[in-house]
mmCIF file of C-alpha atoms in Angstrom:
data_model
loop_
_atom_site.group_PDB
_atom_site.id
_atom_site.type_symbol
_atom_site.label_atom_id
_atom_site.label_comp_id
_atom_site.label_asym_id
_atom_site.label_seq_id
_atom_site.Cartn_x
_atom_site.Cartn_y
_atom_site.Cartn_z
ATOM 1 C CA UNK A 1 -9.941 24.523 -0.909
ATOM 2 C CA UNK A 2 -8.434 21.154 0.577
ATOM 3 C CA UNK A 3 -11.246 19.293 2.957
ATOM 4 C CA UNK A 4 -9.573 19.087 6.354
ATOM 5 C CA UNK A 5 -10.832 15.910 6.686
ATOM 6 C CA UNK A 6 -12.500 13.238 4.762
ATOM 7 C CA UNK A 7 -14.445 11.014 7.364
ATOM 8 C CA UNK A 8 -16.497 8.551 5.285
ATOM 9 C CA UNK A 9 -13.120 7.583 3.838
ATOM 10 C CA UNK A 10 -11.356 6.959 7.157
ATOM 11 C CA UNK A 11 -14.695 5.523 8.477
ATOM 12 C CA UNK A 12 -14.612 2.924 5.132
ATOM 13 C CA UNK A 13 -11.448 2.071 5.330
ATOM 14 C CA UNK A 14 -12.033 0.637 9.203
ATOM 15 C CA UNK A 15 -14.824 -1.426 8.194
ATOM 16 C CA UNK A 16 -13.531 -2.674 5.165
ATOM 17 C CA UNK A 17 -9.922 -3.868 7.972
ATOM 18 C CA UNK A 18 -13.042 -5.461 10.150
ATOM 19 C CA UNK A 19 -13.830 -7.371 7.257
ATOM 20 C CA UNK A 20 -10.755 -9.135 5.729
ATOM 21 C CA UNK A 21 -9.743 -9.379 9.495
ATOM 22 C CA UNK A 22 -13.249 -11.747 9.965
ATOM 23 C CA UNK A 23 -14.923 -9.143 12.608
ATOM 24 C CA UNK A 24 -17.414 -8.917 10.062
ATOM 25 C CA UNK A 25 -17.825 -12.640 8.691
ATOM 26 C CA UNK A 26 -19.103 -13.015 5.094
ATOM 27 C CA UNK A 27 -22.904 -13.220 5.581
ATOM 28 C CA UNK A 28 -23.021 -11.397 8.607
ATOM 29 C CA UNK A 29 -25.089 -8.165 9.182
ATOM 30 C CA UNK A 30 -22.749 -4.973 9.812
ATOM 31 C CA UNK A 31 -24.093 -3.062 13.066
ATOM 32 C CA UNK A 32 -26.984 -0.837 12.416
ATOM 33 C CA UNK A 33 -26.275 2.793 11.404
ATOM 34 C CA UNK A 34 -27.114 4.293 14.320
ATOM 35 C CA UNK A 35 -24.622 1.888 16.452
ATOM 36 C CA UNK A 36 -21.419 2.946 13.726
ATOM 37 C CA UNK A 37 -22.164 6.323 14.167
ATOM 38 C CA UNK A 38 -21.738 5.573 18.537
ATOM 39 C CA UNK A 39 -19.138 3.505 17.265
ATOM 40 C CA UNK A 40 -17.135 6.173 14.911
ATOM 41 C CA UNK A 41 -18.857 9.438 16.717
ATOM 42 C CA UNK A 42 -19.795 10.504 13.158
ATOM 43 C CA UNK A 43 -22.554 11.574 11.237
ATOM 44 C CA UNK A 44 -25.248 9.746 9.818
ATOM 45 C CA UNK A 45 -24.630 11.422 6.628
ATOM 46 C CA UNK A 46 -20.836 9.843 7.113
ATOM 47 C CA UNK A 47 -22.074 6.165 7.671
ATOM 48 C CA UNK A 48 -24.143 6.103 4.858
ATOM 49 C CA UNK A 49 -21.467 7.321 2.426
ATOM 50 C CA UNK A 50 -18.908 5.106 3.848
ATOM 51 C CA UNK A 51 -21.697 1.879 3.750
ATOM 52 C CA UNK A 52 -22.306 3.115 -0.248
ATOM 53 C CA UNK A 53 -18.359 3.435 -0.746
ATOM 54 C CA UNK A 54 -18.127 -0.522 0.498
ATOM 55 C CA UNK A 55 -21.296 -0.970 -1.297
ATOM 56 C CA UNK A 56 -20.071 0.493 -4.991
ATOM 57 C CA UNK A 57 -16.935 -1.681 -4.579
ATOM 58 C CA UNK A 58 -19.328 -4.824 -3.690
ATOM 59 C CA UNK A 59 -18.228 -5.712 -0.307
ATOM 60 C CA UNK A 60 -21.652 -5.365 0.954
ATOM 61 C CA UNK A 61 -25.344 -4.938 0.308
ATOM 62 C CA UNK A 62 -27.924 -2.947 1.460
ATOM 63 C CA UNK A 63 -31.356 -3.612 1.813
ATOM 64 C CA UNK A 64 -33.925 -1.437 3.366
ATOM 65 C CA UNK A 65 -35.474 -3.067 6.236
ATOM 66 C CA UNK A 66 -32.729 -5.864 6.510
ATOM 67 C CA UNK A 67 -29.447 -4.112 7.286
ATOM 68 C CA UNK A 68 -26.488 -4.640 5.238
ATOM 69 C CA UNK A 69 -24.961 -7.894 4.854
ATOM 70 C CA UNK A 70 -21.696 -8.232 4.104
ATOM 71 C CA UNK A 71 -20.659 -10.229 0.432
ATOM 72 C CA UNK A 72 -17.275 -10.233 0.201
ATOM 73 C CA UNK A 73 -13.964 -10.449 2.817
ATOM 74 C CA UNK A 74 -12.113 -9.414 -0.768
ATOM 75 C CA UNK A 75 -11.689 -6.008 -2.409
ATOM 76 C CA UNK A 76 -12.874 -6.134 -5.926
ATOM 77 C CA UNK A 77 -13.388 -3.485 -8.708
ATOM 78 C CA UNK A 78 -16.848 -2.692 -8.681
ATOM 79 C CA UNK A 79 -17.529 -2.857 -12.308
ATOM 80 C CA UNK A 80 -15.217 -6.623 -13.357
ATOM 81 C CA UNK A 81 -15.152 -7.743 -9.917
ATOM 82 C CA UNK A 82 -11.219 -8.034 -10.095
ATOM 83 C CA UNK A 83 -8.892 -7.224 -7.850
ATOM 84 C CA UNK A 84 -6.536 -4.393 -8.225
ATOM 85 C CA UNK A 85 -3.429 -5.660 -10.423
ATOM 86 C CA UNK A 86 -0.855 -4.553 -7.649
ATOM 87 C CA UNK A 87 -2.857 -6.148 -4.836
ATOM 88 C CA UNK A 88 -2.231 -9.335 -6.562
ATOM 89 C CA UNK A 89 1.218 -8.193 -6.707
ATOM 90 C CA UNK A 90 1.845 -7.721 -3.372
ATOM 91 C CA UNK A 91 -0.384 -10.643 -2.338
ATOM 92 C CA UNK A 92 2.061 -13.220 -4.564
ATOM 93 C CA UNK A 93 4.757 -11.714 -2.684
ATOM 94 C CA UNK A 94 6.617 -9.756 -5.355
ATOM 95 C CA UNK A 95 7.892 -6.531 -3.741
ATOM 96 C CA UNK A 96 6.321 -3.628 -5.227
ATOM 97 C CA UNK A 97 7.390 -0.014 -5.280
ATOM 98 C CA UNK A 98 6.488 3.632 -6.556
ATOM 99 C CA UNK A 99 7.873 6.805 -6.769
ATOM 100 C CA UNK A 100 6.510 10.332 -8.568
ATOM 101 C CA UNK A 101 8.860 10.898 -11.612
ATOM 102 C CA UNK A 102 7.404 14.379 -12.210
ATOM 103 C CA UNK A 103 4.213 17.076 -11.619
ATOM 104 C CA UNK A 104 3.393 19.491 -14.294
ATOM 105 C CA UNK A 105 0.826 21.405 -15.454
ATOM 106 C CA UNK A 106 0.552 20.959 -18.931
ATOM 107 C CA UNK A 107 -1.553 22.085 -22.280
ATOM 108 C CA UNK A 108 -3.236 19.565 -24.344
ATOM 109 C CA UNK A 109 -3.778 20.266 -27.707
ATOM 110 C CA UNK A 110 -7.533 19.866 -29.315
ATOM 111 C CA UNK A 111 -6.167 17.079 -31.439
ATOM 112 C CA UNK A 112 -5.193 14.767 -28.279
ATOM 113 C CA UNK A 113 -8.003 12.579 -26.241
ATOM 114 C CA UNK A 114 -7.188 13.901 -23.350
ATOM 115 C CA UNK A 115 -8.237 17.506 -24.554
ATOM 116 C CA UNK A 116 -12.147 16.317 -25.036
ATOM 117 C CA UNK A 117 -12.097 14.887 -21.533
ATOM 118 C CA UNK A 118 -10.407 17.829 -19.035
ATOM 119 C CA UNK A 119 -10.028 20.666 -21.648
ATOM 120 C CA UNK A 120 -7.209 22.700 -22.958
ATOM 121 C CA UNK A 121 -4.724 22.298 -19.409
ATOM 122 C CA UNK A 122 -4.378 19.664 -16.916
ATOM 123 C CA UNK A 123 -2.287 18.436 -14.045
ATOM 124 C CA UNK A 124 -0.155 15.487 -14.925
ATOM 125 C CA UNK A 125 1.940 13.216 -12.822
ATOM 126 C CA UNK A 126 4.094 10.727 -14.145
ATOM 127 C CA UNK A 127 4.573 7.596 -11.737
ATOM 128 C CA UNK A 128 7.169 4.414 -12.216
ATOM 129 C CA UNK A 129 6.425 1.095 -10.423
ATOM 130 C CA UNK A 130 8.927 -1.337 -9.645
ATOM 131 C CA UNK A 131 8.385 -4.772 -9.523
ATOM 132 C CA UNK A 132 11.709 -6.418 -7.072
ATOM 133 C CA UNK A 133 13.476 -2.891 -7.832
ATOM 134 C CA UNK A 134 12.890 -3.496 -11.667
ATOM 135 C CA UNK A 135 11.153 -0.880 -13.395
ATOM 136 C CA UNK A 136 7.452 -2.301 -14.425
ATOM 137 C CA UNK A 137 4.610 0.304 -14.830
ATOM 138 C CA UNK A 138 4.787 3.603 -16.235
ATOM 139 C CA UNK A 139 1.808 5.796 -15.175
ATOM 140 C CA UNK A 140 0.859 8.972 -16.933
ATOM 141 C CA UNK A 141 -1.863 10.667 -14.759
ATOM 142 C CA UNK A 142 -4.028 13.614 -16.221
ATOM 143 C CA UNK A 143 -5.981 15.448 -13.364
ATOM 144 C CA UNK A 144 -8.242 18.702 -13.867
ATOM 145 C CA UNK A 145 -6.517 21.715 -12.807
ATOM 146 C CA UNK A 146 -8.010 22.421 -9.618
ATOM 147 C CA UNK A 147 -5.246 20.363 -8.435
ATOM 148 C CA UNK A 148 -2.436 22.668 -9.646
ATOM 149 C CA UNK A 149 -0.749 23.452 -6.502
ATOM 150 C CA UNK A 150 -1.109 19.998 -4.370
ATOM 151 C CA UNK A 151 2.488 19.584 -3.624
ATOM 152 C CA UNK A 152 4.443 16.608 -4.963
ATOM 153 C CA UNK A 153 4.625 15.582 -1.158
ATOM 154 C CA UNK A 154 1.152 14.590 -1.097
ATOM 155 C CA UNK A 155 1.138 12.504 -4.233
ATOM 156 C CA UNK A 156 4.090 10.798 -2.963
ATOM 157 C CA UNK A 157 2.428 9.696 0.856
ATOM 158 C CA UNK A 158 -1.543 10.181 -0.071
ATOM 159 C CA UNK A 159 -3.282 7.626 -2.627
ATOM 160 C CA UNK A 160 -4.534 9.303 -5.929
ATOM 161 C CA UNK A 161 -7.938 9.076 -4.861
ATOM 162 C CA UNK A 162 -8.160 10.684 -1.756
ATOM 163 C CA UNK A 163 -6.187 13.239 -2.438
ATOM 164 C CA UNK A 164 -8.791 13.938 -5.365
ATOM 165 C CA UNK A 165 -11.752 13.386 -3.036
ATOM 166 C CA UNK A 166 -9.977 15.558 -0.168
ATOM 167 C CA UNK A 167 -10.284 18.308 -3.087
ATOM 168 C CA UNK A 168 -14.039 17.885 -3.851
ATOM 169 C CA UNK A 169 -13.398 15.423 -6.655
ATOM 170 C CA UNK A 170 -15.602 12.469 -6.230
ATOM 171 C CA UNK A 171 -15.044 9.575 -8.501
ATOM 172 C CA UNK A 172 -18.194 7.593 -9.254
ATOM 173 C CA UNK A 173 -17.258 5.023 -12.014
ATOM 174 C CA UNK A 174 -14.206 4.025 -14.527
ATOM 175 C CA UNK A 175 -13.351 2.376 -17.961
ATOM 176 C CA UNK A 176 -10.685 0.871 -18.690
ATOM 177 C CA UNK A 177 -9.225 -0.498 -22.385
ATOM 178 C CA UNK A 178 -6.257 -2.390 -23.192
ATOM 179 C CA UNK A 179 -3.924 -2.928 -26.053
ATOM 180 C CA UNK A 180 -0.889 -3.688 -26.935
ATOM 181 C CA UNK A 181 1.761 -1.149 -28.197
ATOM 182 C CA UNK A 182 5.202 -0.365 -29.683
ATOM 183 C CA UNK A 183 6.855 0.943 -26.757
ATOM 184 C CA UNK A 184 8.968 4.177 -28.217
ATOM 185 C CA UNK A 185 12.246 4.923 -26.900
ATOM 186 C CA UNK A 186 11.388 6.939 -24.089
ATOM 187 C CA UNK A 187 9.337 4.732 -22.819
ATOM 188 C CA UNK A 188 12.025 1.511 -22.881
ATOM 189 C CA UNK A 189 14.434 3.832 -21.483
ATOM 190 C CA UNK A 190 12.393 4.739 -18.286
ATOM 191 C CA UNK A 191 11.655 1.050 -18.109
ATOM 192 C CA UNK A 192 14.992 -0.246 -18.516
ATOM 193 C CA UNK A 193 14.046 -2.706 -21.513
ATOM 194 C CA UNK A 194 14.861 -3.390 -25.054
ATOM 195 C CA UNK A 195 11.653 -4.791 -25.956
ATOM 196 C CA UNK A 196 10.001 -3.666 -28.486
ATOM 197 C CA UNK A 197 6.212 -3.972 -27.477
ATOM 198 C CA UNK A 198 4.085 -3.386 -24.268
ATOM 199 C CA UNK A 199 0.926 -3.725 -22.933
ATOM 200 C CA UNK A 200 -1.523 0.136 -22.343
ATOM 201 C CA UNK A 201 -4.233 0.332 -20.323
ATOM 202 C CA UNK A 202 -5.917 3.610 -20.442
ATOM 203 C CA UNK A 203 -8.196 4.280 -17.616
ATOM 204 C CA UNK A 204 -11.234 7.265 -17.973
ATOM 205 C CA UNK A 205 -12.680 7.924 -14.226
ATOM 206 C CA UNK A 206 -15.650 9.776 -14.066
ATOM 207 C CA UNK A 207 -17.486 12.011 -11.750
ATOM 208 C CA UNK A 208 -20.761 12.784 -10.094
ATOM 209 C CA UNK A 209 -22.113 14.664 -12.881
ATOM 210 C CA UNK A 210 -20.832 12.126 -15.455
ATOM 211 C CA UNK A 211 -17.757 14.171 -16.846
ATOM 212 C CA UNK A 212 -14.320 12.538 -16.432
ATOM 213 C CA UNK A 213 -12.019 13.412 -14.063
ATOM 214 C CA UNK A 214 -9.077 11.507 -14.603
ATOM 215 C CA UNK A 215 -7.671 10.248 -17.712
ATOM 216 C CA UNK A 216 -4.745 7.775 -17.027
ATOM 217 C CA UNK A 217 -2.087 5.962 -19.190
ATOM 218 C CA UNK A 218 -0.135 3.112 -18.106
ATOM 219 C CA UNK A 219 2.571 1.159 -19.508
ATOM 220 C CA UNK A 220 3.460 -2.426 -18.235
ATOM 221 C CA UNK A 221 6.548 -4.140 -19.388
ATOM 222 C CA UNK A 222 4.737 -7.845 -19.974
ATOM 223 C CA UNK A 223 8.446 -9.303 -20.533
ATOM 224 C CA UNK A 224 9.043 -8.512 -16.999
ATOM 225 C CA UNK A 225 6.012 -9.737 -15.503
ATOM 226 C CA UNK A 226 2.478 -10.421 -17.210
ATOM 227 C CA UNK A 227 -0.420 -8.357 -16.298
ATOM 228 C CA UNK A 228 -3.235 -10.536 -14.167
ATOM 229 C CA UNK A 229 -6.675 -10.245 -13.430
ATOM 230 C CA UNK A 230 -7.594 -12.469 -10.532
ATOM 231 C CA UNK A 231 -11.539 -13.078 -10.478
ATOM 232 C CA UNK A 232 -13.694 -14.043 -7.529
ATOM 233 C CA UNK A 233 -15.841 -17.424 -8.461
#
């Protein structure tokens, strides 16, 4: 069953604007708990998982007794400290744009990767990027099945992740690999290139209880436009 609402998100989200906007200075103390939940006219229970949400993602810190103190004015991945590959996209200007290709439910066979992570079925959505209207990325997205019936409407106007975390699916920490591949023809058709090779980044999300929830494949044309990771000193 869908959450109606999920508050720590939205509550998150409106800190994390307070800080790149400089309401919240780096090295400044965010107000106490009890003042966000006046502030937001939430839960305790909501602050805290909202201040651990900007915490995981290493915004801010916590200490007990001292308040929480904010690090960062810029969104990094919590485990590299990089920011996200289409924020530096979109922050060098290019003009970046997505649309669903196709949802499915589909059966994995024992034999694929995928199978050992989210079993015999999944949910998959297929996703093209397109870097100034040129085809770029090519996302293959494998979800667990208690997804099947999210309309395509949602993954087209929600983000990935809340629309997991709107469906109890709570994403905790991620790996991602890289290498480089012989793009097959499917693949150079979708992205509108004759080149022969490509860069894959495969992405395994897991969950509270440590079991993955998301196994992700991603294709970049590197012809097109390299792929960047953009570290904080």
């Amino acid at each position: 069953m869908r959450r109606k609402s999920v508050l720590y998100l939205d509550v998150a989200e409106q800190i994390k604007a307070d800080i790149m906007n400089g309401t919240y200075p780096v090295g400044s103390l965010l107000p106490t708990e009890a003042e966000l939940e006046r502030l937001f006219e939430v839960s305790k229970i909501t602050v805290r998982r909202a201040i651990e949400l900007l915490s995981s993602e290493e915004l801010v810190e916590k200490k007990s007794g001292k308040g929480t103190t904010v690090l960062s004015n810029r969104p990094y991945n919590k485990l590299s400290k990089a920011g996200t590959f289409t924020e530096y996209l979109n922050d060098s200007g290019q003009k970046v744009a997505k649309k669903i290709l196709k949802l499915e439910t589909v059966t994995l066979m024992p034999d694929s990767p995928i199978y050992s992570c989210l079993g015999a079925t999944a949910v998959k959505v297929s996703r093209l990027y397109t870097l100034d209207e040129q085809p770029y990325i090519y996302f293959n997205y494998y979800l667990p099945t208690t997804l099947v019936g999210v309309p395509l409407e949602d993954f087209e106007q929600e983000s990935l992740y809340r629309i997991m975390d709107q469906h109890g699916i709570e994403i905790v920490k991620f790996e991602d690999s890289f290498q480089t591949i012989e793009l097959t023809s499917e693949q150079q058709e979708i992205l509108a290139t004759s080149e022969k090779n490509g860069l894959k980044r495969i992405r395994k999300s897991m969950g509270l209880s440590g079991k993955i929830v998301e196994f992700s494949e991603a294709i970049y044309n590197t012809a097109l436009y390299p792929y960047v990771i953009e570290y904080e000193a």
